Amino acid sequence: MMSGPQLLSPQQQVPRSLWSLLCMTTLLLSSIQLTVASSSDDNNGGNKKDLSAGKLRQLAETALMERKFTDAESYYRQAISVEPTNSANHYKLFNLHKRMRSYGDALGDITTACELLEKSEDGSNSGKKKNKTMEYKRIKAKLLVNLGRCEDAVSEYKSLNEVNEDAVNCAHVTNAALASYQQSDWSSAIQHFGNVLTNYATLGDTPDLLYMKSQAEYNVGDYYGTISDTGKILKSYPQHLEAYQLRGEAYFRLN
């Protein structure tokens, strides 16, 4: 019987020299692709687990210059995971969160930085570390005033054996506002809360003070004021259900 036509292998169909050239070209192209991919990974930070804290901080600074705040935050957090006891990492994250207007996170960052420095004051360069601790605590106290947490700010200054006039005045006015609120002296409460929010707690991240002021405004029939102040709350805290309810009741009263 006659056998059918035999299929040739790729090597038999193509001259050996040409086949070798094709194989070498394929290997070369694969190598180039791997090199490009590796270079791309390096440019994007590579394997973050292998990067030093210093390199991660450098990447964060670059991201900051490009206004890529989320990327910068990620790099700083990775630097903290590498050097968790380095107060400088937490301080840099504090500055970033302030720039991002994440003031609650910023307060946590500067608090951690202060605590780490205090723990390390007994070691080398204790004098410099003590001065840095005092600097950080003043920054924290100022932030507390700007957030309307004036009693806490006064306590922070006391730990430095200092008296800050703004913190003391803010605490006095805030206590007066709270006393008026508890006594249902709504007009006085509105005046005092307004003083605190205008002159001291200037960052706008003061939902508790704003909500109490909104309630006082509602109780004196200032529904436009209630709507305005609850709107400020909801801009930063969209899940604030009490503010939604009070705002809705104010709109209902206007109708």
Coordinates of C-alpha atoms in Angstrom, one line a residue:
M1 CA 0.0 0.0 0.0
M2 CA 1.2 3.5 -0.8
S3 CA 1.6 5.7 2.2
G4 CA 0.1 9.1 2.2
P5 CA 2.2 12.3 2.1
Q6 CA 4.3 12.8 5.1
L7 CA 4.0 16.1 7.0
L8 CA 7.3 17.9 7.4
S9 CA 8.3 19.4 10.7
P10 CA 8.8 23.2 10.9
Q11 CA 12.6 22.5 10.8
Q12 CA 12.3 20.5 7.6
Q13 CA 10.0 23.1 6.0
V14 CA 12.4 26.0 6.6
P15 CA 16.1 25.9 5.9
R16 CA 18.1 25.2 9.1
S17 CA 20.0 28.6 9.0
L18 CA 16.8 30.5 8.6
W19 CA 15.1 28.5 11.4
S20 CA 18.0 29.3 13.8
L21 CA 17.7 32.9 12.9
L22 CA 14.0 32.9 13.7
C23 CA 14.6 31.2 17.1
M24 CA 17.3 33.7 18.0
T25 CA 15.0 36.6 17.0
T26 CA 12.2 35.3 19.2
L27 CA 14.4 34.9 22.2
L28 CA 15.8 38.4 21.7
L29 CA 12.3 39.9 21.5
S30 CA 11.3 38.0 24.7
S31 CA 14.4 39.3 26.5
I32 CA 13.6 42.9 25.4
Q33 CA 10.0 42.6 26.6
L34 CA 11.2 41.4 30.0
T35 CA 13.7 44.2 30.3
V36 CA 11.1 46.8 29.4
A37 CA 8.7 45.4 32.0
S38 CA 11.4 45.3 34.6
S39 CA 12.3 48.9 33.9
S40 CA 8.7 49.9 34.1
D41 CA 8.4 48.3 37.5
D42 CA 11.5 50.1 38.7
N43 CA 10.1 53.4 37.5
N44 CA 6.9 52.8 39.4
G45 CA 8.7 51.9 42.6
G46 CA 9.5 48.3 41.8
N47 CA 8.9 45.9 44.7
K48 CA 7.9 48.2 47.5
K49 CA 8.8 45.6 50.1
D50 CA 12.5 45.9 49.0
L51 CA 12.6 49.8 49.2
S52 CA 14.2 51.6 52.1
A53 CA 12.2 54.2 54.1
G54 CA 14.4 56.9 52.6
K55 CA 13.6 55.8 49.0
L56 CA 9.9 55.6 49.9
R57 CA 10.0 59.2 51.4
Q58 CA 11.7 60.3 48.2
L59 CA 8.9 58.8 46.1
A60 CA 6.3 60.5 48.3
E61 CA 8.0 63.9 47.8
T62 CA 8.0 63.3 44.0
A63 CA 4.3 62.4 44.2
L64 CA 3.6 65.5 46.2
M65 CA 5.3 67.8 43.6
E66 CA 3.0 66.2 41.0
R67 CA 0.0 66.7 43.4
K68 CA -0.6 63.0 43.5
F69 CA -1.7 63.1 47.2
T70 CA -3.1 59.6 47.3
D71 CA 0.2 58.1 46.0
A72 CA 2.2 60.2 48.4
E73 CA 0.1 59.0 51.3
S74 CA 0.7 55.4 50.3
Y75 CA 4.5 55.9 50.1
Y76 CA 4.6 57.6 53.5
R77 CA 2.5 54.8 55.1
Q78 CA 4.9 52.2 53.5
A79 CA 7.8 54.2 55.0
I80 CA 6.1 54.0 58.4
S81 CA 5.8 50.2 58.0
V82 CA 9.6 50.1 57.4
E83 CA 10.5 52.5 60.2
P84 CA 7.5 52.6 62.5
T85 CA 9.4 54.4 65.3
N86 CA 10.8 57.2 63.2
S87 CA 8.9 60.3 64.2
A88 CA 9.9 62.1 61.0
N89 CA 7.7 59.7 58.9
H90 CA 4.6 60.5 61.0
Y91 CA 5.4 64.2 60.9
K92 CA 5.6 64.1 57.1
L93 CA 2.3 62.3 56.9
F94 CA 0.9 64.9 59.2
N95 CA 1.8 67.7 56.8
L96 CA 0.4 65.8 53.9
H97 CA -2.9 65.2 55.7
K98 CA -3.1 68.9 56.6
R99 CA -2.6 69.7 52.9
M100 CA -5.4 67.2 52.1
R101 CA -7.6 68.8 54.7
S102 CA -7.8 65.4 56.6
Y103 CA -7.5 67.2 59.9
G104 CA -8.6 64.2 62.1
D105 CA -5.9 62.1 60.5
A106 CA -3.4 64.9 60.8
L107 CA -4.1 65.1 64.5
G108 CA -3.4 61.4 64.9
D109 CA -0.1 61.7 63.0
I110 CA 1.3 64.6 65.0
T111 CA 0.2 62.9 68.3
T112 CA 2.1 59.7 67.3
A113 CA 5.1 61.8 66.3
C114 CA 5.1 63.5 69.8
E115 CA 4.8 60.2 71.6
L116 CA 7.7 58.6 69.7
L117 CA 9.9 61.6 70.3
E118 CA 9.1 61.5 74.1
K119 CA 10.0 57.8 74.3
S120 CA 13.4 58.4 72.6
E121 CA 14.4 61.5 74.6
D122 CA 16.6 59.5 77.0
G123 CA 18.8 58.2 74.2
S124 CA 21.5 60.0 72.1
N125 CA 20.9 63.7 71.1
S126 CA 18.4 63.9 73.9
G127 CA 18.6 67.8 73.9
K128 CA 17.7 68.0 70.2
K129 CA 15.0 65.5 70.6
K130 CA 13.5 67.4 73.5
N131 CA 13.4 70.6 71.5
K132 CA 11.8 68.8 68.6
T133 CA 9.2 67.3 71.0
M134 CA 8.3 70.8 72.2
E135 CA 8.1 72.0 68.6
Y136 CA 5.7 69.2 67.7
K137 CA 3.6 69.7 70.8
R138 CA 3.1 73.4 69.9
I139 CA 2.1 72.4 66.4
K140 CA -0.4 69.9 67.9
A141 CA -1.8 72.4 70.4
K142 CA -2.3 75.0 67.6
L143 CA -4.2 72.3 65.5
L144 CA -6.4 71.5 68.5
V145 CA -7.4 75.2 68.8
N146 CA -8.2 75.3 65.1
L147 CA -10.4 72.2 65.5
G148 CA -12.2 73.8 68.4
R149 CA -10.7 71.4 71.0
C150 CA -9.5 74.2 73.1
E151 CA -9.5 72.5 76.5
D152 CA -7.2 69.9 75.1
A153 CA -5.0 72.6 73.6
V154 CA -4.7 74.3 77.0
S155 CA -3.6 71.0 78.5
E156 CA -1.0 70.5 75.8
Y157 CA 0.4 73.9 76.5
K158 CA 0.5 73.2 80.2
S159 CA 2.6 70.1 79.5
L160 CA 5.1 72.6 78.0
N161 CA 4.8 74.9 81.0
E162 CA 3.4 77.5 78.7
V163 CA 0.2 79.6 78.6
N164 CA -1.2 80.4 75.1
E165 CA -3.7 83.3 75.1
D166 CA -5.6 82.0 72.0
A167 CA -6.1 78.5 73.6
V168 CA -7.2 80.0 76.9
N169 CA -9.7 82.4 75.3
C170 CA -11.0 79.7 73.0
A171 CA -11.6 77.4 75.9
H172 CA -13.4 80.2 77.8
V173 CA -15.7 81.0 74.9
T174 CA -16.4 77.3 74.1
N175 CA -17.3 76.6 77.8
A176 CA -19.7 79.6 77.7
A177 CA -21.3 78.3 74.5
L178 CA -21.8 74.9 76.0
A179 CA -23.2 76.3 79.2
S180 CA -25.7 78.4 77.2
Y181 CA -26.6 75.4 75.1
Q182 CA -27.3 73.2 78.1
Q183 CA -29.5 76.0 79.6
S184 CA -31.4 76.4 76.4
D185 CA -30.2 80.0 76.1
W186 CA -30.2 79.7 72.4
S187 CA -29.4 83.3 71.4
S188 CA -26.4 83.3 73.7
A189 CA -25.3 79.9 72.5
I190 CA -25.4 81.1 68.9
Q191 CA -23.3 84.1 69.7
H192 CA -20.7 82.1 71.6
F193 CA -20.5 79.3 69.0
G194 CA -20.2 81.8 66.3
N195 CA -17.3 83.4 68.2
V196 CA -15.5 80.1 68.5
L197 CA -16.0 79.1 64.9
T198 CA -15.0 82.5 63.5
N199 CA -12.0 83.4 65.6
Y200 CA -10.5 80.0 66.7
A201 CA -11.8 76.9 65.1
T202 CA -11.1 78.1 61.6
L203 CA -10.4 74.9 59.8
G204 CA -14.1 74.0 59.4
D205 CA -13.7 70.4 60.7
T206 CA -15.9 71.0 63.7
P207 CA -19.1 69.0 63.2
D208 CA -20.1 68.9 66.9
L209 CA -19.9 72.7 67.4
L210 CA -21.6 73.3 64.1
Y211 CA -24.4 70.9 65.0
M212 CA -25.1 72.5 68.3
K213 CA -25.1 75.9 66.7
S214 CA -27.5 74.6 64.1
Q215 CA -29.8 73.3 66.8
A216 CA -29.8 76.7 68.6
E217 CA -30.6 78.4 65.3
Y218 CA -33.5 76.1 64.7
N219 CA -34.9 76.8 68.1
V220 CA -34.9 80.5 67.6
G221 CA -36.5 80.1 64.2
D222 CA -33.4 80.9 62.1
Y223 CA -34.0 78.2 59.6
Y224 CA -31.7 79.7 56.9
G225 CA -28.9 79.6 59.5
T226 CA -29.7 76.0 60.3
I227 CA -29.7 75.0 56.6
S228 CA -26.4 76.8 56.1
D229 CA -24.6 75.3 59.0
T230 CA -25.9 71.7 58.5
G231 CA -24.8 72.1 54.9
K232 CA -21.2 72.8 56.1
I233 CA -21.4 69.6 58.2
L234 CA -22.6 67.5 55.4
K235 CA -20.0 68.7 53.0
S236 CA -17.3 67.1 55.2
Y237 CA -19.5 64.4 56.8
P238 CA -22.1 63.2 54.3
Q239 CA -23.2 60.4 56.6
H240 CA -24.1 62.7 59.5
L241 CA -27.8 61.6 59.8
E242 CA -28.7 64.1 62.6
A243 CA -27.6 67.0 60.4
Y244 CA -29.7 65.6 57.5
Q245 CA -32.7 65.3 59.7
L246 CA -32.3 68.8 61.2
R247 CA -31.7 70.3 57.7
G248 CA -34.9 68.6 56.4
E249 CA -36.9 69.9 59.4
A250 CA -35.6 73.4 58.7
Y251 CA -36.7 73.2 55.0
F252 CA -40.1 71.9 56.1
R253 CA -40.5 74.9 58.4
L254 CA -39.7 77.3 55.5
N255 CA -42.5 75.7 53.4

